CSV table of C-alpha atoms in Angstrom, one decimal:
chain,number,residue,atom,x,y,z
A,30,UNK,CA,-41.3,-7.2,-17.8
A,31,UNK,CA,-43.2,-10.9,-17.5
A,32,UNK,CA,-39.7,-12.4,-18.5
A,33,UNK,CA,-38.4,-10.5,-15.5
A,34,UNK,CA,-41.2,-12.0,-13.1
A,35,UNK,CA,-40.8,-15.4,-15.0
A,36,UNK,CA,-37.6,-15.6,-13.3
A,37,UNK,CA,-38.6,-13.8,-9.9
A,38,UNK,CA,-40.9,-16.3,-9.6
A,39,UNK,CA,-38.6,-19.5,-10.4
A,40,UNK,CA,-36.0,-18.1,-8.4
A,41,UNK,CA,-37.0,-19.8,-4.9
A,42,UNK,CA,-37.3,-22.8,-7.0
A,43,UNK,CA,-34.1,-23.0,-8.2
A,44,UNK,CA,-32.7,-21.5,-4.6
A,45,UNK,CA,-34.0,-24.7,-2.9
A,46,UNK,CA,-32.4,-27.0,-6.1
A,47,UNK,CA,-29.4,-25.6,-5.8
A,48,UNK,CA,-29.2,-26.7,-1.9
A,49,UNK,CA,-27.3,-25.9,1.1
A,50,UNK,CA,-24.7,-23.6,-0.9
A,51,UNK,CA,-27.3,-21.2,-2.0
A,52,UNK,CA,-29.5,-19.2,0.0
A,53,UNK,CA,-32.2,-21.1,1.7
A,54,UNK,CA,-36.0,-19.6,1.5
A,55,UNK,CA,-37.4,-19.4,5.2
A,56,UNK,CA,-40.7,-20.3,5.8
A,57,UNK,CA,-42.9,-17.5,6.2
A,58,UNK,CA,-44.5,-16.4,10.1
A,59,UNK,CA,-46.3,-14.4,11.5
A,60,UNK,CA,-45.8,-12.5,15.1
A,61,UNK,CA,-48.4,-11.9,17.5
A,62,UNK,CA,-47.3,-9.5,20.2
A,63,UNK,CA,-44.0,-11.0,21.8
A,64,UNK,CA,-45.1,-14.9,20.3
A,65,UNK,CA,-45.2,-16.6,16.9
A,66,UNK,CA,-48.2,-18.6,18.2
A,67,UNK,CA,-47.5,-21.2,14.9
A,68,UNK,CA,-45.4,-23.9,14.5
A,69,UNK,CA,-42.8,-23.3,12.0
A,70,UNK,CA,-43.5,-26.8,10.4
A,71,UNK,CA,-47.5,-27.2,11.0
A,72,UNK,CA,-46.9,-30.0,13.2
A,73,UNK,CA,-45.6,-30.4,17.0
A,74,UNK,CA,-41.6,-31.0,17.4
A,75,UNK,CA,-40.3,-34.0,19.4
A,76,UNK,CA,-39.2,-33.0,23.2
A,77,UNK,CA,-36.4,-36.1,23.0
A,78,UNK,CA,-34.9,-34.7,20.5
A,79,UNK,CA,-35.0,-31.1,21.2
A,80,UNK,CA,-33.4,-32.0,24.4
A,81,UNK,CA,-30.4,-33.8,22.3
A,82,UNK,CA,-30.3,-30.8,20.2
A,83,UNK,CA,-29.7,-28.2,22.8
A,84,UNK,CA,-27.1,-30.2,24.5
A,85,UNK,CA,-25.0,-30.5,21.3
A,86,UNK,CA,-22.4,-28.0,21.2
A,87,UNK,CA,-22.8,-27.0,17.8
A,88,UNK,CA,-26.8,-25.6,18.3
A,89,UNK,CA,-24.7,-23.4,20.4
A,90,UNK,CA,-27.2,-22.9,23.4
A,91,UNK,CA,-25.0,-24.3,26.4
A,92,UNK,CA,-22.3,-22.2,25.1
A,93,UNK,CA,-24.1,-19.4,26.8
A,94,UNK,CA,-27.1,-21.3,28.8
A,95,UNK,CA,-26.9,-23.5,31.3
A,96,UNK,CA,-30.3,-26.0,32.6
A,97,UNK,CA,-31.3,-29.5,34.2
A,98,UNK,CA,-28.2,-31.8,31.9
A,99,UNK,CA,-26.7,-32.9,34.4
A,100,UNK,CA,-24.6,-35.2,32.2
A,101,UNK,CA,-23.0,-32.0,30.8
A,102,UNK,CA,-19.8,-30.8,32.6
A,103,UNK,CA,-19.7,-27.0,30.8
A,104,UNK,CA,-22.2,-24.9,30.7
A,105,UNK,CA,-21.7,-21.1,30.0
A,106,UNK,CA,-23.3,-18.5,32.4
A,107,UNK,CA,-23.6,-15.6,30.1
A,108,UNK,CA,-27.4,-16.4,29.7
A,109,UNK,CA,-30.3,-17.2,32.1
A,110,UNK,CA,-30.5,-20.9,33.1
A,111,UNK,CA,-33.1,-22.9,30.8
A,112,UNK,CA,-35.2,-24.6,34.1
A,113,UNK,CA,-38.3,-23.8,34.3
A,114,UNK,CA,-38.8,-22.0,30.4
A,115,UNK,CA,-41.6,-23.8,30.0
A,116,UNK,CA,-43.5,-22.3,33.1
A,117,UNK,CA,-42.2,-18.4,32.5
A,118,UNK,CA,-43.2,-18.2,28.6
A,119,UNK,CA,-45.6,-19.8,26.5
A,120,UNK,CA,-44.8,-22.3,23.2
A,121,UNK,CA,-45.3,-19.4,20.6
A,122,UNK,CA,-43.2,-16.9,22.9
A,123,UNK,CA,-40.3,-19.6,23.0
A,124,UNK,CA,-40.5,-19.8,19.6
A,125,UNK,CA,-39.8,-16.4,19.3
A,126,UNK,CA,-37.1,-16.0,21.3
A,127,UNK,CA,-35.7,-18.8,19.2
A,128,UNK,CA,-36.0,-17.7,15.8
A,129,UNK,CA,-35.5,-13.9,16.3
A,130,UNK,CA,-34.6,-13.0,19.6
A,131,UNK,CA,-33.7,-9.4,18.7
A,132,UNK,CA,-37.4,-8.6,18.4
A,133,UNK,CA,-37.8,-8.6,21.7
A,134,UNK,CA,-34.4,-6.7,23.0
A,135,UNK,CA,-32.8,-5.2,20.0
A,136,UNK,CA,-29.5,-5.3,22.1
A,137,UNK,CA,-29.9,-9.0,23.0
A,138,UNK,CA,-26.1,-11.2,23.0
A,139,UNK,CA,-28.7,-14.0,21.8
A,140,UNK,CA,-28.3,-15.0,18.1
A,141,UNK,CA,-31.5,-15.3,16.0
A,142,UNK,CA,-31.9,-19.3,15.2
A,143,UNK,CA,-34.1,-18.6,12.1
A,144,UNK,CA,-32.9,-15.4,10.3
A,145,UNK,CA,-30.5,-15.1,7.4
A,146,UNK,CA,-31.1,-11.3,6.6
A,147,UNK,CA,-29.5,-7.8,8.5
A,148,UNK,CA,-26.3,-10.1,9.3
A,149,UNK,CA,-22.8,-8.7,8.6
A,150,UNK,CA,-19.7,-10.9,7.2
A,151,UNK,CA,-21.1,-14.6,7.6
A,152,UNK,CA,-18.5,-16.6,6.9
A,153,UNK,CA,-19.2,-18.4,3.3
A,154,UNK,CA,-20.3,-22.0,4.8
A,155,UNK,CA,-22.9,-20.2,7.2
A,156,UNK,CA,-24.4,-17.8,4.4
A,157,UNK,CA,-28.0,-17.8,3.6
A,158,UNK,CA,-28.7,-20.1,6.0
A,159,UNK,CA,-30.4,-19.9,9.2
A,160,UNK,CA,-28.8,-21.1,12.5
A,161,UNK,CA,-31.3,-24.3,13.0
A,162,UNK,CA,-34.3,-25.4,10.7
A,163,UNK,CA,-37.7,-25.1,11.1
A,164,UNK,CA,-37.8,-28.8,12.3
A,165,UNK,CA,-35.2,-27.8,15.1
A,166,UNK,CA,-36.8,-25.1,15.7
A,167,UNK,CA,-39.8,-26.9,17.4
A,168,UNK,CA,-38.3,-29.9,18.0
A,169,UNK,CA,-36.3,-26.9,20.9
A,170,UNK,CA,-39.7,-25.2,21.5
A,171,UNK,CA,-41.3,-28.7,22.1
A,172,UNK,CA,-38.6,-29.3,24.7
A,173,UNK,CA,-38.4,-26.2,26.4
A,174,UNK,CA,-42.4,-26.2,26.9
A,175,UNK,CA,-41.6,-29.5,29.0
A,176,UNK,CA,-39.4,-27.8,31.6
A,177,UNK,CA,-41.6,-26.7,33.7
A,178,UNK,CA,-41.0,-26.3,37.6
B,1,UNK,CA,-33.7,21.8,25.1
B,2,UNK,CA,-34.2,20.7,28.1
B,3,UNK,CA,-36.1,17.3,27.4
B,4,UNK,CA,-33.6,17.1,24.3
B,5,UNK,CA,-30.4,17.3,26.5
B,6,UNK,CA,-31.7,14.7,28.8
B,7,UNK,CA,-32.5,12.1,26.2
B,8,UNK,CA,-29.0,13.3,25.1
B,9,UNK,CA,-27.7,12.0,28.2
B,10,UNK,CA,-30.1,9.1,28.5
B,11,UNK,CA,-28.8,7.9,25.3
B,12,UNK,CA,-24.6,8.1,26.2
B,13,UNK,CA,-25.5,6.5,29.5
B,14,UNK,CA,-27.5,3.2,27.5
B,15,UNK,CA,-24.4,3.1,25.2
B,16,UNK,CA,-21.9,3.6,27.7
B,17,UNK,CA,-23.7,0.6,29.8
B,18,UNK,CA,-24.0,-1.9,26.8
B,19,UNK,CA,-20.4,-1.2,25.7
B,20,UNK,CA,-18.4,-0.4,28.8
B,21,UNK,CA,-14.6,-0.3,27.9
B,22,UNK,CA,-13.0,-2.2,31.0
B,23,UNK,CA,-11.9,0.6,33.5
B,24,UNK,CA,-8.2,0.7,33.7
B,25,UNK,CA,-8.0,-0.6,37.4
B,26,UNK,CA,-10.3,-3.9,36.4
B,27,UNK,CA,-7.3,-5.2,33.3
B,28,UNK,CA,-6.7,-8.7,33.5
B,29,UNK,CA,-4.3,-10.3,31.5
B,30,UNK,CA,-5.7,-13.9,30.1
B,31,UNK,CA,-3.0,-15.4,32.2
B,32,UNK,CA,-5.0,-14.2,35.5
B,33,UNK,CA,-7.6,-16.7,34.3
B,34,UNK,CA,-5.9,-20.1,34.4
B,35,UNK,CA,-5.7,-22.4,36.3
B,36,UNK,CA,-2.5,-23.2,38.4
B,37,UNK,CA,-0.7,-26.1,35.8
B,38,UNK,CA,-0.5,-23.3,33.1
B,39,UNK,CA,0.5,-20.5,35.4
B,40,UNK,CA,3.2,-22.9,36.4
B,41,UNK,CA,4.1,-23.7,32.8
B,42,UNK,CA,4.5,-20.1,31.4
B,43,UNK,CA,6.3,-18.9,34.7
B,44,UNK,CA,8.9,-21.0,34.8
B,45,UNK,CA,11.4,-20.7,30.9
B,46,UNK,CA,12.2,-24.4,31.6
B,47,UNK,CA,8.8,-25.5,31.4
B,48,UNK,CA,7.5,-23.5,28.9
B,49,UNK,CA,7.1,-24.8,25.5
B,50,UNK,CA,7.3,-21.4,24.1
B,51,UNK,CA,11.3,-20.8,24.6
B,52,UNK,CA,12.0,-23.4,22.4
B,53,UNK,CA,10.6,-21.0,19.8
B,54,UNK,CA,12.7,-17.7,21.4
B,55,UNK,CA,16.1,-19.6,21.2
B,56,UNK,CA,15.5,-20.7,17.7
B,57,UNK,CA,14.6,-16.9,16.8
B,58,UNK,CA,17.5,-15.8,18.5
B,59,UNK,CA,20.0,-18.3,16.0
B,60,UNK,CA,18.0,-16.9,13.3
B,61,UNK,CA,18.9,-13.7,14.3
B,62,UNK,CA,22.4,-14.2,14.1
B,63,UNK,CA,22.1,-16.3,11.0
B,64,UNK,CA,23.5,-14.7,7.6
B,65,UNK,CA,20.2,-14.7,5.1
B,66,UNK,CA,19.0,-13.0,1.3
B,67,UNK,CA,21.5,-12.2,-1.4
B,68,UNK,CA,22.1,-9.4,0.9
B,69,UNK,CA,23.9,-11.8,2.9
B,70,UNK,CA,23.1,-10.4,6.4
B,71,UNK,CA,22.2,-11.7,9.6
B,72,UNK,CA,19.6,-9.5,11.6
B,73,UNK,CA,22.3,-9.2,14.0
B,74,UNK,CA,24.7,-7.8,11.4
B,75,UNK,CA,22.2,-4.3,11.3
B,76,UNK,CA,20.8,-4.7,15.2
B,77,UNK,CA,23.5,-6.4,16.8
B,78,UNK,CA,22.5,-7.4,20.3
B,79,UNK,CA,19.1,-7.6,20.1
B,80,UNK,CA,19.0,-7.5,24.2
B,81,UNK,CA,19.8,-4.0,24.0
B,82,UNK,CA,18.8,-2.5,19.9
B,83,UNK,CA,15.2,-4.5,20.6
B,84,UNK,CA,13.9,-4.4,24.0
B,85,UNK,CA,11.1,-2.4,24.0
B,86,UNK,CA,10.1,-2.2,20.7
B,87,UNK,CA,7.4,-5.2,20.2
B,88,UNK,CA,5.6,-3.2,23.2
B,89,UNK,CA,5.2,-0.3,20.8
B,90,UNK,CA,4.3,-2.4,17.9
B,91,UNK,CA,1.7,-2.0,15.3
B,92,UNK,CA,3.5,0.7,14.7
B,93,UNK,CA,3.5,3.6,12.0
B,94,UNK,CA,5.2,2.6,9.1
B,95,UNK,CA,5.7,6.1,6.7
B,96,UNK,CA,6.9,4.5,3.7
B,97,UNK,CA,3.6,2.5,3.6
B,98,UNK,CA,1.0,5.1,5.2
B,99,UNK,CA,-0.5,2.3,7.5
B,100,UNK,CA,0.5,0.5,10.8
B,101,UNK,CA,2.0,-2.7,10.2
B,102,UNK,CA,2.5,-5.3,13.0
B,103,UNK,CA,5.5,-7.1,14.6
B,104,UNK,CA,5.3,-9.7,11.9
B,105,UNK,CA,5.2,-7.6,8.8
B,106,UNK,CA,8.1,-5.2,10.4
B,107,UNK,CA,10.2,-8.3,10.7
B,108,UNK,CA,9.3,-9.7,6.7
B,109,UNK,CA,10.2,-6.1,5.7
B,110,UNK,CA,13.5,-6.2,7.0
B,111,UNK,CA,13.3,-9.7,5.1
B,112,UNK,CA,12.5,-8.4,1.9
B,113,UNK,CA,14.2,-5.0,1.9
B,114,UNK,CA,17.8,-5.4,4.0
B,115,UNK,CA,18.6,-9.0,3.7
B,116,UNK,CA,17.1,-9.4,0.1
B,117,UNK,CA,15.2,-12.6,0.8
B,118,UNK,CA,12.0,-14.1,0.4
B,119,UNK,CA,9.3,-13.1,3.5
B,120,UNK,CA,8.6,-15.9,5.8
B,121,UNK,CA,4.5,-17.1,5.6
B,122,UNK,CA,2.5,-15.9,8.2
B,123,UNK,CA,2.1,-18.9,11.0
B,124,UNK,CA,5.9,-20.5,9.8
B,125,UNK,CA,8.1,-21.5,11.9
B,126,UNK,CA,10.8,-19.0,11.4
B,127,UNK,CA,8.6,-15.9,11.8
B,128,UNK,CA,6.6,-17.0,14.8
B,129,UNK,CA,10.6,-17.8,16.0
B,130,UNK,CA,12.0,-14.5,15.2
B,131,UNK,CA,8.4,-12.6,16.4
B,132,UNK,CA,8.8,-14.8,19.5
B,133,UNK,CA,12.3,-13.7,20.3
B,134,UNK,CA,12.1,-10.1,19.4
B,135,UNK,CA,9.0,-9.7,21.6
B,136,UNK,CA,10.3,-11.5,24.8
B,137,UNK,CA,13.0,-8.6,25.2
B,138,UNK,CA,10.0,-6.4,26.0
B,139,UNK,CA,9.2,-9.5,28.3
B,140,UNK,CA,7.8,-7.3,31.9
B,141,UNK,CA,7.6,-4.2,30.1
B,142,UNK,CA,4.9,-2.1,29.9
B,143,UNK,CA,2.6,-1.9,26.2
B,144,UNK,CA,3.4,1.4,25.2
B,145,UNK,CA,1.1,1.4,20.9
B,146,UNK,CA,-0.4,4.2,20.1
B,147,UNK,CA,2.0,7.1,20.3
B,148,UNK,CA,1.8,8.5,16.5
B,149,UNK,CA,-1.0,10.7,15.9
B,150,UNK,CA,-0.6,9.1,12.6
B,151,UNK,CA,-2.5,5.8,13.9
B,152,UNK,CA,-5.4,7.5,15.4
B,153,UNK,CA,-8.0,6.9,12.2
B,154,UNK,CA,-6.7,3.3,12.4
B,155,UNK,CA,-7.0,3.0,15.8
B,156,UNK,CA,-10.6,4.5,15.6
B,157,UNK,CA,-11.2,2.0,12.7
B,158,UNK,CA,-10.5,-1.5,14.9
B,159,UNK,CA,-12.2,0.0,17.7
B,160,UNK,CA,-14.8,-0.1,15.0
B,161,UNK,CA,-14.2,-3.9,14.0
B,162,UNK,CA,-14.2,-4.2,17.8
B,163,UNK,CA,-17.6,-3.2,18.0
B,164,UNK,CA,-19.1,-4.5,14.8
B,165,UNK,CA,-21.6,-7.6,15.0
B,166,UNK,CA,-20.6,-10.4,12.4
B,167,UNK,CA,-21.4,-13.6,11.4
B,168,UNK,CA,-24.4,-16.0,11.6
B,169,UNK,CA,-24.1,-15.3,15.3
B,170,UNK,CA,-24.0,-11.9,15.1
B,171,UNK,CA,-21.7,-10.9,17.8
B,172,UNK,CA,-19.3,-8.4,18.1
B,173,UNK,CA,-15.8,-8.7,20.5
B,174,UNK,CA,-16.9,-6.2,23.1
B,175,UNK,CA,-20.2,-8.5,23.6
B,176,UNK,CA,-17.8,-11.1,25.3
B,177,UNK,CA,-14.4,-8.8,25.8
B,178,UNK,CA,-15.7,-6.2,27.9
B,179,UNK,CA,-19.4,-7.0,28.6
B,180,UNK,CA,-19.0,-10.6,29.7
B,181,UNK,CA,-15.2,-11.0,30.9
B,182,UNK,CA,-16.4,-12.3,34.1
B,183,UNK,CA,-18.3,-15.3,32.5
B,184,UNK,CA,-17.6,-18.4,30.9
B,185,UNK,CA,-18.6,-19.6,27.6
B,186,UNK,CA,-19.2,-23.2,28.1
B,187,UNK,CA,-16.6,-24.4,30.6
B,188,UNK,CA,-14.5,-21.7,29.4
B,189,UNK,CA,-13.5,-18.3,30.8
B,190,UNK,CA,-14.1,-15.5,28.3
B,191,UNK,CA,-11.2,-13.3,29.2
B,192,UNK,CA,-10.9,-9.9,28.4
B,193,UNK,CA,-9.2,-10.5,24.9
B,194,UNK,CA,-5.9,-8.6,26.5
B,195,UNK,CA,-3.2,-9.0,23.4
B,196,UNK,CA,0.0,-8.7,26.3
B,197,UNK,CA,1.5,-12.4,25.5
B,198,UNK,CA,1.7,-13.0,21.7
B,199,UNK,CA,3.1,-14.9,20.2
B,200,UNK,CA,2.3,-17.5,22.6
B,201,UNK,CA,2.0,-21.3,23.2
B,202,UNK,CA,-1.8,-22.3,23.3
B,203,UNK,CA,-2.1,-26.1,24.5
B,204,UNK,CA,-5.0,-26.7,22.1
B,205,UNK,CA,-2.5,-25.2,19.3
B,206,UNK,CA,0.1,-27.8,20.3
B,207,UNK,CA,2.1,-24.9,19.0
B,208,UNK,CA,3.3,-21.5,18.8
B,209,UNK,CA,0.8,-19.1,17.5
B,210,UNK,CA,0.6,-14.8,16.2
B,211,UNK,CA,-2.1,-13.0,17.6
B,212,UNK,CA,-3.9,-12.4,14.1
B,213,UNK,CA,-4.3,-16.8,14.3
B,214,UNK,CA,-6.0,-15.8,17.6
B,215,UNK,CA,-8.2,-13.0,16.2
B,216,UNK,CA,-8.9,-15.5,13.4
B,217,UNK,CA,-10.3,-18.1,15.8
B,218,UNK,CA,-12.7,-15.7,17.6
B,219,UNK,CA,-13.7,-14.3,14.0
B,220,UNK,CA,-14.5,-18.3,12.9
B,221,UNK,CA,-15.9,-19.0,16.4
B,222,UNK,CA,-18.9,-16.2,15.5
B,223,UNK,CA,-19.6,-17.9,12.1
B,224,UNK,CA,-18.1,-14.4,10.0
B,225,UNK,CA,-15.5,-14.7,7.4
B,226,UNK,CA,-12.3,-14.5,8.5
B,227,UNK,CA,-10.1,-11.9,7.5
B,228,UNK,CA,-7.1,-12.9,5.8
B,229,UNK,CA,-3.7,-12.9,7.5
B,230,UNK,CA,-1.9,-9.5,7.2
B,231,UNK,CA,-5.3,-7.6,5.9
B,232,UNK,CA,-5.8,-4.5,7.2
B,233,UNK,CA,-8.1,-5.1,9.3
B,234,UNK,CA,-6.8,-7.4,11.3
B,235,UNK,CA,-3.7,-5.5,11.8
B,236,UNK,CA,-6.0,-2.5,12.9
B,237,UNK,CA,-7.7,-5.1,15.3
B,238,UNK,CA,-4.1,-6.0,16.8
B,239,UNK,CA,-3.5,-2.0,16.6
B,240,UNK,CA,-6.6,-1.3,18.7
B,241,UNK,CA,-6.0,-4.5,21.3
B,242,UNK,CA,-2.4,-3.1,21.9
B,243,UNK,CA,-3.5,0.5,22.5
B,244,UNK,CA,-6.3,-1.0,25.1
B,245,UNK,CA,-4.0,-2.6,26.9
B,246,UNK,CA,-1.2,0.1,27.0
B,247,UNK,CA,0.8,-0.1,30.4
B,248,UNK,CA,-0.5,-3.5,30.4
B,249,UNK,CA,3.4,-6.2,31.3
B,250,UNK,CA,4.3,-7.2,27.9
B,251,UNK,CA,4.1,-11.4,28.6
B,252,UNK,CA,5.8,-13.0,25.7
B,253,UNK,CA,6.1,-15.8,25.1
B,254,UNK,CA,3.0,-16.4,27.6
B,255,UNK,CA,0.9,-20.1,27.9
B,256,UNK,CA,-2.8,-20.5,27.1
B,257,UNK,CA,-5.5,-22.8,27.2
């Protein structure tokens, strides 16, 4: 029995040692009605590079979104344009949508950015990791609350 | 009963709106989406990269292979005649095994068991050849998979892998195949994943390629594992594409993106 919780408890330990191959602990949140009103991180992200972050394809937002990056010749259309998030949804509901868009619309075509359980198949590189990390996370949110129109 | 039958009915109209299979009169082949150059390219046989790969299948056919010492040719003789019509039928039942098995895996068992030889890999030259001239004498014909009974749990089963979310972003192919056809995915059209010209030449490929490489790249492109070539379930996937698209015009060897 305590050998058994000896190595519960060192597991996350060992989890983050291991690095990127193993399964990566997620910082804990909590939800408040349709927001996560707290950073992931405890501190603000940086807007400049949020904005650098959406725009590169593999974060995979312009796949589906478009917005104001003009500089950026595709853009998909599956998804509502990003202009203007900032005025239609608070920081904590942006974070939300972000890390677990499927809270709000169980349906949603939008992937959850930090999640790593109730997924089927991930290919072995992706597994046990989440999409983006915290420190994307609201370095995105930090952006997004700047488009504002 | 009566609440119960409506939320009944509430409940196969949500799923029929989330998952609507593309009504028979909306079926667009991929080749509807391109642009003009590429239309050009796969309509004309002198411009199209993809008929170097048909005449070198058809000298394979002819050529004498295996310790059996046989050509194709030598059992199907003209294959104009013996195999037009067949790679629109194809997966296909295959009783010996008790599972469908695709256009490919017909032509390695002919390979292995008739000519005595070693099957070709999956993706070589000399299958995609021989796959590539054996389906272009369905070329304009209609997709006629699904026939058996036999192939109905399979067929039921890549519906399935049609439907299932995967990977770290947890899509399935109907989310972009028959929800969001219409759209484009970056600066790319999503077509409606219609299996009618394979094996075909894709430009970003530089090359020749089956339609489980295809499947393969859609599977990567959602972060899942990708299945194996020849696994089950991608032949089930190919099984379930074909019977979609039945009376679709067979398109081989069509041009892509």
């Amino acid at each position: 029995m305590a050998r058994a919780a000896f190595i519960a408890l060192c597991a996350p330990v060992l989890l983050t040692v291991l690095g990127p191959a193993a399964a990566q602990a997620l910082r804990p949140y909590t939800v408040a009605g349709d927001a996560l009103p707290q950073s992931l991180t405890g501190t603000r992200g940086d807007a400049t590079r949020g904005r650098a972050l959406i725009v590169e394809r593999t974060s995979t937002c312009i796949l589906c979104h478009s917005g104001p990056f003009p500089e950026q010749a595709f853009q998909g259309d599956l998804a509502p344009n990003l202009s203007g998030s900032g005025s239609r949804w608070s920081e904590g509901q942006l974070r939300l949508r972000l890390v677990d868009a499927s809270r709000l619309n169980a349906s949603t075509i939008m992937p959850s950015y930090y999640r790593v359980d109730g997924l089927a198949r991930v290919g072995a590189s992706w597994r046990g990791k989440p999409i983006l990390s915290a420190e994307q996370i609201e370095d995105i949110v930090a952006y997004l609350a700047t488009l504002r129109n | 009963m009566r609440i119960a039958g409506c939320i009944a009915i509430l409940v196969v109209i949500t799923g029929a709106a989330l998952a609507a299979d593309i009504p028979q009169s909306d079926r667009r082949s991929g080749t509807s989406f391109m642009g003009p150059d590429s239309k050009a390219m796969q309509d004309d046989d002198t411009a199209n990269p993809g008929m170097l790969w048909v005449l070198d299948g058809e000298a394979l056919w002819k050529r004498k292979a295996g310790t059996a010492d046989k050509a194709c040719a030598d059992c199907h003789d003209d294959a104009r005649t013996s195999m037009k019509g067949v790679a629109a039928r194809y997966p296909a039942f295959a009783r010996a095994l008790g599972k469908p098995i695709d256009l490919e895996q017909r032509i390695n068992l002919c390979r292995s068991n008739h000519q005595q030889a070693t099957p070709f890999a999956y993706e070589s030259h000399e299958l995609l050849a021989l796959t590539a001239f054996v389906a272009e004498q369905s070329r304009g014909m209609p997709i006629a998979t699904g026939d058996d009974p036999e192939l109905a749990p399979f067929i039921e089963r890549g519906h399935a892998l049609f439907m299932q979310r995967q990977g770290q972003l947890n899509l399935g192919c109907a989310n972009c195949h028959n929800d969001n056809w219409d759209r484009k995915l970056a600066g790319s059209p999503i077509t409606q994943g219609q299996p009618t010209g394979y094996p075909l030449y894709r430009l970003e490929w530089q090359s020749l390629g089956s339609l489980q490489r295809r499947l393969r790249a859609c599977i990567t492109g959602i972060r899942a594992q990708a299945y194996d070539y020849g696994s089950p379930e991608l032949v089930e996937l190919e099984l379930y594409l074909m019977t979609r698209a039945r009376g679709m015009t067979m398109e081989t060897p069509a041009v892509r993106p």
